[in-house]
Amino acid sequence: MTKTISVVRSQRRVRPVAGFTLLELLVVMVIIGLLAGYVGPKYFSQIGKSEVKATRAQIDALDKALGQYRLDTGHYPAQDQGLAALIVRPTNEPRWDGPYLMKEVPLDPWGNRYVYKIPGEHGDYDLLSYGKDGQPGGEGEAADIKNW
């Protein structure tokens, strides 16, 4: 009886595992594509929102540095001095007690310089970023981000 069982087992062909079929791979690719189509836009919209929040935080920090500059000198930096006066002592400014920023004046998250206007139209000075497009006006991520 032992011989019969072993003969039967040896005659059975073991089929090697062939892997995934083309249909299974296509189904997985479709699922990955659907997920990327759904998650991708939501992810990239969050990046845009975080850039706007970072810009607001930088404008707030620049506002505070300008306020400290004014407390020390009695006035805000002149238009020709710009925000660089927060880092480097302007000529003929004996009461300057800076630097008022730890690092150089940052660029906005899109790589553009902040706009500093004195006198301002909305206060003593205007400080703004033109947003993603770098042009005045705009909507969404391209909207101007201001200190007023």
mmCIF file of N, CA and C in Angstrom:
data_model
loop_
_atom_site.group_PDB
_atom_site.id
_atom_site.type_symbol
_atom_site.label_atom_id
_atom_site.label_comp_id
_atom_site.label_asym_id
_atom_site.label_seq_id
_atom_site.Cartn_x
_atom_site.Cartn_y
_atom_site.Cartn_z
ATOM 1 N N MET A 1 0.814 -1.180 0.000
ATOM 2 C CA MET A 1 0.000 0.000 0.000
ATOM 3 C C MET A 1 0.862 1.249 0.000
ATOM 4 N N THR A 2 1.972 1.162 0.631
ATOM 5 C CA THR A 2 2.866 2.306 0.670
ATOM 6 C C THR A 2 3.387 2.622 -0.715
ATOM 7 N N LYS A 3 3.684 1.592 -1.491
ATOM 8 C CA LYS A 3 4.193 1.818 -2.828
ATOM 9 C C LYS A 3 3.150 2.466 -3.717
ATOM 10 N N THR A 4 1.921 2.115 -3.581
ATOM 11 C CA THR A 4 0.868 2.666 -4.406
ATOM 12 C C THR A 4 0.696 4.154 -4.153
ATOM 13 N N ILE A 5 0.747 4.555 -2.921
ATOM 14 C CA ILE A 5 0.576 5.966 -2.585
ATOM 15 C C ILE A 5 1.737 6.779 -3.140
ATOM 16 N N SER A 6 2.939 6.289 -2.988
ATOM 17 C CA SER A 6 4.086 7.048 -3.482
ATOM 18 C C SER A 6 4.084 7.134 -4.988
ATOM 19 N N VAL A 7 3.611 6.114 -5.678
ATOM 20 C CA VAL A 7 3.535 6.148 -7.134
ATOM 21 C C VAL A 7 2.512 7.175 -7.570
ATOM 22 N N VAL A 8 1.395 7.225 -6.894
ATOM 23 C CA VAL A 8 0.347 8.179 -7.248
ATOM 24 C C VAL A 8 0.844 9.600 -7.028
ATOM 25 N N ARG A 9 1.539 9.856 -5.913
ATOM 26 C CA ARG A 9 2.042 11.192 -5.625
ATOM 27 C C ARG A 9 3.093 11.613 -6.641
ATOM 28 N N SER A 10 3.936 10.711 -7.043
ATOM 29 C CA SER A 10 4.991 11.068 -7.979
ATOM 30 C C SER A 10 4.440 11.344 -9.362
ATOM 31 N N GLN A 11 3.315 10.782 -9.704
ATOM 32 C CA GLN A 11 2.735 11.009 -11.017
ATOM 33 C C GLN A 11 1.968 12.316 -11.083
ATOM 34 N N ARG A 12 1.587 12.870 -9.948
ATOM 35 C CA ARG A 12 0.881 14.142 -9.922
ATOM 36 C C ARG A 12 1.831 15.252 -10.323
ATOM 37 N N ARG A 13 1.444 16.075 -11.212
ATOM 38 C CA ARG A 13 2.297 17.166 -11.641
ATOM 39 C C ARG A 13 2.020 18.398 -10.784
ATOM 40 N N VAL A 14 3.076 18.945 -10.264
ATOM 41 C CA VAL A 14 2.946 20.166 -9.484
ATOM 42 C C VAL A 14 3.137 21.326 -10.451
ATOM 43 N N ARG A 15 2.157 22.173 -10.509
ATOM 44 C CA ARG A 15 2.190 23.311 -11.429
ATOM 45 C C ARG A 15 2.954 24.450 -10.770
ATOM 46 N N PRO A 16 3.985 25.008 -11.422
ATOM 47 C CA PRO A 16 4.721 26.123 -10.822
ATOM 48 C C PRO A 16 3.845 27.376 -10.737
ATOM 49 N N VAL A 17 4.110 28.215 -9.725
ATOM 50 C CA VAL A 17 3.363 29.463 -9.553
ATOM 51 C C VAL A 17 3.784 30.416 -10.663
ATOM 52 N N ALA A 18 2.829 30.913 -11.392
ATOM 53 C CA ALA A 18 3.133 31.730 -12.559
ATOM 54 C C ALA A 18 3.200 33.217 -12.241
ATOM 55 N N GLY A 19 2.790 33.689 -11.088
ATOM 56 C CA GLY A 19 2.801 35.117 -10.759
ATOM 57 C C GLY A 19 1.443 35.732 -11.027
ATOM 58 N N PHE A 20 1.454 37.044 -11.271
ATOM 59 C CA PHE A 20 0.210 37.767 -11.501
ATOM 60 C C PHE A 20 -0.169 37.709 -12.968
ATOM 61 N N THR A 21 -1.461 37.702 -13.205
ATOM 62 C CA THR A 21 -1.920 37.753 -14.595
ATOM 63 C C THR A 21 -1.966 39.200 -15.039
ATOM 64 N N LEU A 22 -2.049 39.386 -16.320
ATOM 65 C CA LEU A 22 -2.124 40.729 -16.877
ATOM 66 C C LEU A 22 -3.373 41.453 -16.375
ATOM 67 N N LEU A 23 -4.465 40.750 -16.267
ATOM 68 C CA LEU A 23 -5.702 41.349 -15.776
ATOM 69 C C LEU A 23 -5.553 41.841 -14.339
ATOM 70 N N GLU A 24 -4.908 41.059 -13.491
ATOM 71 C CA GLU A 24 -4.689 41.471 -12.103
ATOM 72 C C GLU A 24 -3.814 42.729 -12.033
ATOM 73 N N LEU A 25 -2.783 42.775 -12.844
ATOM 74 C CA LEU A 25 -1.916 43.963 -12.876
ATOM 75 C C LEU A 25 -2.679 45.195 -13.354
ATOM 76 N N LEU A 26 -3.531 45.034 -14.348
ATOM 77 C CA LEU A 26 -4.322 46.161 -14.846
ATOM 78 C C LEU A 26 -5.288 46.676 -13.782
ATOM 79 N N VAL A 27 -5.901 45.771 -13.041
ATOM 80 C CA VAL A 27 -6.828 46.174 -11.970
ATOM 81 C C VAL A 27 -6.076 46.982 -10.907
ATOM 82 N N VAL A 28 -4.896 46.527 -10.521
ATOM 83 C CA VAL A 28 -4.095 47.255 -9.532
ATOM 84 C C VAL A 28 -3.702 48.625 -10.072
ATOM 85 N N MET A 29 -3.312 48.698 -11.338
ATOM 86 C CA MET A 29 -2.933 49.992 -11.943
ATOM 87 C C MET A 29 -4.116 50.960 -11.967
ATOM 88 N N VAL A 30 -5.289 50.480 -12.260
ATOM 89 C CA VAL A 30 -6.485 51.330 -12.267
ATOM 90 C C VAL A 30 -6.772 51.842 -10.862
ATOM 91 N N ILE A 31 -6.659 50.996 -9.869
ATOM 92 C CA ILE A 31 -6.896 51.415 -8.481
ATOM 93 C C ILE A 31 -5.883 52.475 -8.065
ATOM 94 N N ILE A 32 -4.611 52.275 -8.391
ATOM 95 C CA ILE A 32 -3.580 53.267 -8.063
ATOM 96 C C ILE A 32 -3.857 54.577 -8.782
ATOM 97 N N GLY A 33 -4.267 54.502 -10.031
ATOM 98 C CA GLY A 33 -4.600 55.722 -10.787
ATOM 99 C C GLY A 33 -5.769 56.474 -10.174
ATOM 100 N N LEU A 34 -6.796 55.756 -9.755
ATOM 101 C CA LEU A 34 -7.950 56.406 -9.117
ATOM 102 C C LEU A 34 -7.548 57.076 -7.808
ATOM 103 N N LEU A 35 -6.736 56.403 -7.017
ATOM 104 C CA LEU A 35 -6.275 56.995 -5.758
ATOM 105 C C LEU A 35 -5.437 58.243 -6.016
ATOM 106 N N ALA A 36 -4.535 58.174 -6.973
ATOM 107 C CA ALA A 36 -3.704 59.340 -7.291
ATOM 108 C C ALA A 36 -4.559 60.493 -7.801
ATOM 109 N N GLY A 37 -5.581 60.184 -8.586
ATOM 110 C CA GLY A 37 -6.468 61.230 -9.092
ATOM 111 C C GLY A 37 -7.288 61.885 -8.003
ATOM 112 N N TYR A 38 -7.578 61.160 -6.959
ATOM 113 C CA TYR A 38 -8.361 61.708 -5.857
ATOM 114 C C TYR A 38 -7.483 62.415 -4.829
ATOM 115 N N VAL A 39 -6.377 61.797 -4.456
ATOM 116 C CA VAL A 39 -5.526 62.322 -3.390
ATOM 117 C C VAL A 39 -4.612 63.443 -3.893
ATOM 118 N N GLY A 40 -4.110 63.336 -5.106
ATOM 119 C CA GLY A 40 -3.156 64.310 -5.638
ATOM 120 C C GLY A 40 -3.631 65.756 -5.561
ATOM 121 N N PRO A 41 -4.799 66.080 -6.131
ATOM 122 C CA PRO A 41 -5.257 67.480 -6.060
ATOM 123 C C PRO A 41 -5.455 67.982 -4.632
ATOM 124 N N LYS A 42 -5.928 67.125 -3.750
ATOM 125 C CA LYS A 42 -6.101 67.545 -2.352
ATOM 126 C C LYS A 42 -4.755 67.837 -1.703
ATOM 127 N N TYR A 43 -3.768 67.030 -2.011
ATOM 128 C CA TYR A 43 -2.424 67.229 -1.464
ATOM 129 C C TYR A 43 -1.829 68.544 -1.959
ATOM 130 N N PHE A 44 -1.925 68.809 -3.261
ATOM 131 C CA PHE A 44 -1.318 70.013 -3.810
ATOM 132 C C PHE A 44 -2.067 71.281 -3.394
ATOM 133 N N SER A 45 -3.363 71.180 -3.112
ATOM 134 C CA SER A 45 -4.076 72.358 -2.613
ATOM 135 C C SER A 45 -3.618 72.688 -1.195
ATOM 136 N N GLN A 46 -3.244 71.681 -0.425
ATOM 137 C CA GLN A 46 -2.728 71.922 0.923
ATOM 138 C C GLN A 46 -1.379 72.626 0.874
ATOM 139 N N ILE A 47 -0.570 72.312 -0.120
ATOM 140 C CA ILE A 47 0.719 72.988 -0.269
ATOM 141 C C ILE A 47 0.491 74.474 -0.508
ATOM 142 N N GLY A 48 -0.471 74.809 -1.380
ATOM 143 C CA GLY A 48 -0.774 76.209 -1.649
ATOM 144 C C GLY A 48 -1.243 76.943 -0.398
ATOM 145 N N LYS A 49 -2.070 76.283 0.401
ATOM 146 C CA LYS A 49 -2.559 76.896 1.633
ATOM 147 C C LYS A 49 -1.413 77.121 2.617
ATOM 148 N N SER A 50 -0.489 76.186 2.673
ATOM 149 C CA SER A 50 0.625 76.343 3.611
ATOM 150 C C SER A 50 1.556 77.467 3.175
ATOM 151 N N GLU A 51 1.705 77.690 1.864
ATOM 152 C CA GLU A 51 2.523 78.806 1.393
ATOM 153 C C GLU A 51 1.894 80.140 1.791
ATOM 154 N N VAL A 52 0.576 80.236 1.698
ATOM 155 C CA VAL A 52 -0.122 81.461 2.098
ATOM 156 C C VAL A 52 0.044 81.678 3.605
ATOM 157 N N LYS A 53 -0.078 80.620 4.401
ATOM 158 C CA LYS A 53 0.098 80.751 5.851
ATOM 159 C C LYS A 53 1.526 81.159 6.200
ATOM 160 N N ALA A 54 2.486 80.610 5.496
ATOM 161 C CA ALA A 54 3.889 80.976 5.739
ATOM 162 C C ALA A 54 4.121 82.444 5.396
ATOM 163 N N THR A 55 3.498 82.918 4.329
ATOM 164 C CA THR A 55 3.631 84.325 3.944
ATOM 165 C C THR A 55 3.046 85.231 5.018
ATOM 166 N N ARG A 56 1.875 84.865 5.528
ATOM 167 C CA ARG A 56 1.267 85.667 6.604
ATOM 168 C C ARG A 56 2.172 85.705 7.836
ATOM 169 N N ALA A 57 2.776 84.579 8.166
ATOM 170 C CA ALA A 57 3.671 84.529 9.327
ATOM 171 C C ALA A 57 4.914 85.389 9.098
ATOM 172 N N GLN A 58 5.466 85.372 7.895
ATOM 173 C CA GLN A 58 6.643 86.192 7.600
ATOM 174 C C GLN A 58 6.295 87.677 7.632
ATOM 175 N N ILE A 59 5.142 88.049 7.101
ATOM 176 C CA ILE A 59 4.717 89.454 7.142
ATOM 177 C C ILE A 59 4.534 89.895 8.588
ATOM 178 N N ASP A 60 3.975 89.016 9.410
ATOM 179 C CA ASP A 60 3.808 89.338 10.828
ATOM 180 C C ASP A 60 5.168 89.548 11.496
ATOM 181 N N ALA A 61 6.137 88.693 11.195
ATOM 182 C CA ALA A 61 7.480 88.838 11.777
ATOM 183 C C ALA A 61 8.136 90.137 11.294
ATOM 184 N N LEU A 62 7.961 90.470 10.028
ATOM 185 C CA LEU A 62 8.519 91.727 9.507
ATOM 186 C C LEU A 62 7.841 92.933 10.145
ATOM 187 N N ASP A 63 6.528 92.834 10.369
ATOM 188 C CA ASP A 63 5.794 93.904 11.076
ATOM 189 C C ASP A 63 6.383 94.148 12.457
ATOM 190 N N LYS A 64 6.646 93.065 13.175
ATOM 191 C CA LYS A 64 7.202 93.191 14.528
ATOM 192 C C LYS A 64 8.605 93.795 14.487
ATOM 193 N N ALA A 65 9.403 93.381 13.508
ATOM 194 C CA ALA A 65 10.757 93.936 13.383
ATOM 195 C C ALA A 65 10.698 95.427 13.024
ATOM 196 N N LEU A 66 9.770 95.805 12.168
ATOM 197 C CA LEU A 66 9.614 97.225 11.825
ATOM 198 C C LEU A 66 9.145 98.023 13.043
ATOM 199 N N GLY A 67 8.271 97.434 13.847
ATOM 200 C CA GLY A 67 7.829 98.103 15.073
ATOM 201 C C GLY A 67 8.976 98.337 16.040
ATOM 202 N N GLN A 68 9.846 97.345 16.180
ATOM 203 C CA GLN A 68 11.015 97.490 17.053
ATOM 204 C C GLN A 68 11.965 98.561 16.503
ATOM 205 N N TYR A 69 12.148 98.573 15.194
ATOM 206 C CA TYR A 69 12.980 99.590 14.545
ATOM 207 C C TYR A 69 12.440 100.985 14.875
ATOM 208 N N ARG A 70 11.121 101.128 14.774
ATOM 209 C CA ARG A 70 10.495 102.431 15.061
ATOM 210 C C ARG A 70 10.665 102.827 16.519
ATOM 211 N N LEU A 71 10.540 101.864 17.433
ATOM 212 C CA LEU A 71 10.734 102.175 18.850
ATOM 213 C C LEU A 71 12.150 102.693 19.119
ATOM 214 N N ASP A 72 13.131 102.096 18.440
ATOM 215 C CA ASP A 72 14.521 102.504 18.663
ATOM 216 C C ASP A 72 14.872 103.823 17.983
ATOM 217 N N THR A 73 14.396 104.017 16.768
ATOM 218 C CA THR A 73 14.835 105.179 15.979
ATOM 219 C C THR A 73 13.827 106.321 15.959
ATOM 220 N N GLY A 74 12.577 106.035 16.275
ATOM 221 C CA GLY A 74 11.541 107.069 16.233
ATOM 222 C C GLY A 74 10.818 107.153 14.904
ATOM 223 N N HIS A 75 11.205 106.338 13.939
ATOM 224 C CA HIS A 75 10.542 106.342 12.626
ATOM 225 C C HIS A 75 10.791 105.005 11.936
ATOM 226 N N TYR A 76 10.012 104.744 10.890
ATOM 227 C CA TYR A 76 10.205 103.530 10.098
ATOM 228 C C TYR A 76 11.308 103.771 9.076
ATOM 229 N N PRO A 77 11.894 102.717 8.525
ATOM 230 C CA PRO A 77 12.920 102.914 7.492
ATOM 231 C C PRO A 77 12.349 103.672 6.292
ATOM 232 N N ALA A 78 13.173 104.494 5.685
ATOM 233 C CA ALA A 78 12.750 105.239 4.496
ATOM 234 C C ALA A 78 12.559 104.273 3.330
ATOM 235 N N GLN A 79 11.839 104.726 2.322
ATOM 236 C CA GLN A 79 11.563 103.889 1.154
ATOM 237 C C GLN A 79 12.855 103.410 0.492
ATOM 238 N N ASP A 80 13.837 104.309 0.360
ATOM 239 C CA ASP A 80 15.079 103.919 -0.310
ATOM 240 C C ASP A 80 15.906 102.941 0.541
ATOM 241 N N GLN A 81 15.720 102.943 1.864
ATOM 242 C CA GLN A 81 16.416 101.982 2.728
ATOM 243 C C GLN A 81 15.735 100.618 2.671
ATOM 244 N N GLY A 82 14.423 100.633 2.621
ATOM 245 C CA GLY A 82 13.652 99.402 2.538
ATOM 246 C C GLY A 82 13.832 98.504 3.751
ATOM 247 N N LEU A 83 13.508 97.242 3.558
ATOM 248 C CA LEU A 83 13.584 96.272 4.651
ATOM 249 C C LEU A 83 15.021 95.907 5.004
ATOM 250 N N ALA A 84 15.973 96.272 4.147
ATOM 251 C CA ALA A 84 17.386 95.998 4.443
ATOM 252 C C ALA A 84 17.835 96.742 5.692
ATOM 253 N N ALA A 85 17.141 97.839 6.049
ATOM 254 C CA ALA A 85 17.488 98.599 7.249
ATOM 255 C C ALA A 85 17.248 97.787 8.522
ATOM 256 N N LEU A 86 16.526 96.699 8.406
ATOM 257 C CA LEU A 86 16.308 95.829 9.567
ATOM 258 C C LEU A 86 17.536 94.970 9.861
ATOM 259 N N ILE A 87 18.433 94.853 8.903
ATOM 260 C CA ILE A 87 19.624 94.012 9.037
ATOM 261 C C ILE A 87 20.887 94.848 9.153
ATOM 262 N N VAL A 88 21.010 95.868 8.308
ATOM 263 C CA VAL A 88 22.228 96.671 8.226
ATOM 264 C C VAL A 88 21.911 98.096 8.672
ATOM 265 N N ARG A 89 22.780 98.664 9.516
ATOM 266 C CA ARG A 89 22.571 100.014 10.017
ATOM 267 C C ARG A 89 22.577 101.009 8.848
ATOM 268 N N PRO A 90 21.494 101.788 8.712
ATOM 269 C CA PRO A 90 21.490 102.829 7.693
ATOM 270 C C PRO A 90 22.482 103.937 8.069
ATOM 271 N N THR A 91 23.010 104.619 7.078
ATOM 272 C CA THR A 91 23.910 105.738 7.369
ATOM 273 C C THR A 91 23.110 106.836 8.065
ATOM 274 N N ASN A 92 23.768 107.562 8.946
ATOM 275 C CA ASN A 92 23.135 108.662 9.697
ATOM 276 C C ASN A 92 21.960 108.184 10.549
ATOM 277 N N GLU A 93 22.073 107.005 11.141
ATOM 278 C CA GLU A 93 21.022 106.500 12.037
ATOM 279 C C GLU A 93 21.668 106.113 13.364
ATOM 280 N N PRO A 94 21.902 107.111 14.256
ATOM 281 C CA PRO A 94 22.650 106.845 15.487
ATOM 282 C C PRO A 94 21.899 105.973 16.496
ATOM 283 N N ARG A 95 20.565 105.953 16.454
ATOM 284 C CA ARG A 95 19.806 105.204 17.458
ATOM 285 C C ARG A 95 19.441 103.783 17.004
ATOM 286 N N TRP A 96 19.957 103.380 15.876
ATOM 287 C CA TRP A 96 19.702 102.021 15.372
ATOM 288 C C TRP A 96 20.316 101.022 16.343
ATOM 289 N N ASP A 97 19.546 100.035 16.770
ATOM 290 C CA ASP A 97 20.034 99.064 17.742
ATOM 291 C C ASP A 97 19.758 97.632 17.254
ATOM 292 N N GLY A 98 19.988 97.417 15.960
ATOM 293 C CA GLY A 98 19.681 96.117 15.356
ATOM 294 C C GLY A 98 20.861 95.191 15.371
ATOM 295 N N PRO A 99 20.815 94.153 14.636
ATOM 296 C CA PRO A 99 19.798 93.844 13.633
ATOM 297 C C PRO A 99 18.473 93.403 14.277
ATOM 298 N N TYR A 100 17.412 93.646 13.540
ATOM 299 C CA TYR A 100 16.070 93.374 14.045
ATOM 300 C C TYR A 100 15.523 92.038 13.562
ATOM 301 N N LEU A 101 16.269 91.385 12.674
ATOM 302 C CA LEU A 101 15.928 90.042 12.214
ATOM 303 C C LEU A 101 17.130 89.138 12.453
ATOM 304 N N MET A 102 16.886 87.877 12.725
ATOM 305 C CA MET A 102 17.966 86.925 12.975
ATOM 306 C C MET A 102 18.743 86.594 11.702
ATOM 307 N N LYS A 103 18.045 86.616 10.556
ATOM 308 C CA LYS A 103 18.656 86.269 9.271
ATOM 309 C C LYS A 103 18.344 87.374 8.277
ATOM 310 N N GLU A 104 18.770 87.182 7.051
ATOM 311 C CA GLU A 104 18.458 88.137 5.991
ATOM 312 C C GLU A 104 16.947 88.270 5.828
ATOM 313 N N VAL A 105 16.521 89.365 5.205
ATOM 314 C CA VAL A 105 15.103 89.550 4.919
ATOM 315 C C VAL A 105 14.678 88.418 3.982
ATOM 316 N N PRO A 106 13.676 87.638 4.377
ATOM 317 C CA PRO A 106 13.311 86.474 3.560
ATOM 318 C C PRO A 106 12.571 86.888 2.287
ATOM 319 N N LEU A 107 12.630 86.011 1.309
ATOM 320 C CA LEU A 107 11.761 86.138 0.148
ATOM 321 C C LEU A 107 10.449 85.455 0.506
ATOM 322 N N ASP A 108 9.384 85.802 -0.202
ATOM 323 C CA ASP A 108 8.132 85.100 0.058
ATOM 324 C C ASP A 108 8.277 83.650 -0.429
ATOM 325 N N PRO A 109 7.349 82.766 -0.081
ATOM 326 C CA PRO A 109 7.496 81.357 -0.458
ATOM 327 C C PRO A 109 7.589 81.094 -1.960
ATOM 328 N N TRP A 110 7.233 82.067 -2.780
ATOM 329 C CA TRP A 110 7.317 81.908 -4.232
ATOM 330 C C TRP A 110 8.595 82.513 -4.799
ATOM 331 N N GLY A 111 9.479 82.997 -3.912
ATOM 332 C CA GLY A 111 10.771 83.510 -4.360
ATOM 333 C C GLY A 111 10.786 84.977 -4.727
ATOM 334 N N ASN A 112 9.744 85.727 -4.376
ATOM 335 C CA ASN A 112 9.671 87.162 -4.691
ATOM 336 C C ASN A 112 9.982 87.986 -3.446
ATOM 337 N N ARG A 113 10.438 89.205 -3.660
ATOM 338 C CA ARG A 113 10.695 90.117 -2.542
ATOM 339 C C ARG A 113 9.368 90.676 -2.021
ATOM 340 N N TYR A 114 9.340 90.933 -0.718
ATOM 341 C CA TYR A 114 8.176 91.604 -0.132
ATOM 342 C C TYR A 114 8.202 93.070 -0.561
ATOM 343 N N VAL A 115 7.013 93.616 -0.750
ATOM 344 C CA VAL A 115 6.886 95.011 -1.168
ATOM 345 C C VAL A 115 6.698 95.860 0.090
ATOM 346 N N TYR A 116 7.561 96.873 0.235
ATOM 347 C CA TYR A 116 7.504 97.788 1.373
ATOM 348 C C TYR A 116 7.290 99.190 0.814
ATOM 349 N N LYS A 117 6.186 99.816 1.214
ATOM 350 C CA LYS A 117 5.870 101.170 0.750
ATOM 351 C C LYS A 117 5.681 102.077 1.954
ATOM 352 N N ILE A 118 6.410 103.197 1.953
ATOM 353 C CA ILE A 118 6.236 104.188 2.998
ATOM 354 C C ILE A 118 6.226 105.554 2.338
ATOM 355 N N PRO A 119 5.299 106.420 2.574
ATOM 356 C CA PRO A 119 4.115 106.206 3.427
ATOM 357 C C PRO A 119 3.164 105.219 2.767
ATOM 358 N N GLY A 120 2.424 104.526 3.590
ATOM 359 C CA GLY A 120 1.490 103.527 3.081
ATOM 360 C C GLY A 120 0.136 104.130 2.789
ATOM 361 N N GLU A 121 -0.615 103.435 1.979
ATOM 362 C CA GLU A 121 -1.981 103.855 1.666
ATOM 363 C C GLU A 121 -2.955 103.389 2.743
ATOM 364 N N HIS A 122 -2.558 102.392 3.528
ATOM 365 C CA HIS A 122 -3.466 101.797 4.514
ATOM 366 C C HIS A 122 -2.948 101.917 5.940
ATOM 367 N N GLY A 123 -1.895 102.637 6.146
ATOM 368 C CA GLY A 123 -1.295 102.804 7.467
ATOM 369 C C GLY A 123 0.005 103.572 7.320
ATOM 370 N N ASP A 124 0.834 103.530 8.349
ATOM 371 C CA ASP A 124 2.125 104.205 8.267
ATOM 372 C C ASP A 124 2.966 103.653 7.124
ATOM 373 N N TYR A 125 2.865 102.345 6.899
ATOM 374 C CA TYR A 125 3.572 101.698 5.790
ATOM 375 C C TYR A 125 2.720 100.537 5.307
ATOM 376 N N ASP A 126 2.959 100.122 4.097
ATOM 377 C CA ASP A 126 2.306 98.937 3.540
ATOM 378 C C ASP A 126 3.374 97.875 3.315
ATOM 379 N N LEU A 127 3.053 96.662 3.687
ATOM 380 C CA LEU A 127 3.952 95.534 3.498
ATOM 381 C C LEU A 127 3.123 94.415 2.888
ATOM 382 N N LEU A 128 3.552 93.895 1.744
ATOM 383 C CA LEU A 128 2.746 92.879 1.082
ATOM 384 C C LEU A 128 3.559 91.971 0.187
ATOM 385 N N SER A 129 2.952 90.848 -0.137
ATOM 386 C CA SER A 129 3.457 89.917 -1.132
ATOM 387 C C SER A 129 2.401 89.849 -2.219
ATOM 388 N N TYR A 130 2.838 89.784 -3.469
ATOM 389 C CA TYR A 130 1.877 89.704 -4.570
ATOM 390 C C TYR A 130 1.372 88.286 -4.808
ATOM 391 N N GLY A 131 1.764 87.345 -3.989
ATOM 392 C CA GLY A 131 1.259 85.980 -4.107
ATOM 393 C C GLY A 131 2.011 85.166 -5.144
ATOM 394 N N LYS A 132 1.410 84.068 -5.521
ATOM 395 C CA LYS A 132 2.071 83.085 -6.389
ATOM 396 C C LYS A 132 2.447 83.666 -7.747
ATOM 397 N N ASP A 133 1.596 84.516 -8.310
ATOM 398 C CA ASP A 133 1.881 85.029 -9.657
ATOM 399 C C ASP A 133 2.856 86.210 -9.660
ATOM 400 N N GLY A 134 3.125 86.811 -8.504
ATOM 401 C CA GLY A 134 4.057 87.931 -8.432
ATOM 402 C C GLY A 134 3.526 89.219 -9.039
ATOM 403 N N GLN A 135 2.223 89.280 -9.309
ATOM 404 C CA GLN A 135 1.591 90.456 -9.911
ATOM 405 C C GLN A 135 0.530 91.017 -8.961
ATOM 406 N N PRO A 136 0.325 92.331 -8.985
ATOM 407 C CA PRO A 136 -0.728 92.905 -8.124
ATOM 408 C C PRO A 136 -2.099 92.310 -8.457
ATOM 409 N N GLY A 137 -2.922 92.165 -7.422
ATOM 410 C CA GLY A 137 -4.261 91.606 -7.597
ATOM 411 C C GLY A 137 -4.222 90.095 -7.631
ATOM 412 N N GLY A 138 -5.259 89.514 -8.165
ATOM 413 C CA GLY A 138 -5.323 88.056 -8.294
ATOM 414 C C GLY A 138 -6.279 87.444 -7.295
ATOM 415 N N GLU A 139 -6.521 86.163 -7.479
ATOM 416 C CA GLU A 139 -7.430 85.419 -6.606
ATOM 417 C C GLU A 139 -6.779 84.118 -6.176
ATOM 418 N N GLY A 140 -7.263 83.551 -5.092
ATOM 419 C CA GLY A 140 -6.726 82.288 -4.598
ATOM 420 C C GLY A 140 -5.277 82.426 -4.173
ATOM 421 N N GLU A 141 -4.416 81.521 -4.658
ATOM 422 C CA GLU A 141 -3.006 81.565 -4.309
ATOM 423 C C GLU A 141 -2.307 82.760 -4.946
ATOM 424 N N ALA A 142 -2.890 83.330 -5.990
ATOM 425 C CA ALA A 142 -2.293 84.486 -6.660
ATOM 426 C C ALA A 142 -2.723 85.805 -6.028
ATOM 427 N N ALA A 143 -3.561 85.761 -5.010
ATOM 428 C CA ALA A 143 -4.041 86.981 -4.356
ATOM 429 C C ALA A 143 -2.919 87.634 -3.552
ATOM 430 N N ASP A 144 -2.989 88.955 -3.427
ATOM 431 C CA ASP A 144 -2.026 89.688 -2.628
ATOM 432 C C ASP A 144 -2.238 89.360 -1.145
ATOM 433 N N ILE A 145 -1.148 89.257 -0.412
ATOM 434 C CA ILE A 145 -1.197 88.999 1.022
ATOM 435 C C ILE A 145 -0.605 90.234 1.681
ATOM 436 N N LYS A 146 -1.393 90.903 2.540
ATOM 437 C CA LYS A 146 -1.042 92.244 3.031
ATOM 438 C C LYS A 146 -0.992 92.292 4.553
ATOM 439 N N ASN A 147 -0.386 93.375 5.052
ATOM 440 C CA ASN A 147 -0.312 93.565 6.500
ATOM 441 C C ASN A 147 -1.506 94.371 7.021
ATOM 442 N N TRP A 148 -2.468 94.700 6.224
ATOM 443 C CA TRP A 148 -3.620 95.456 6.709
ATOM 444 C C TRP A 148 -4.874 94.652 6.579
#
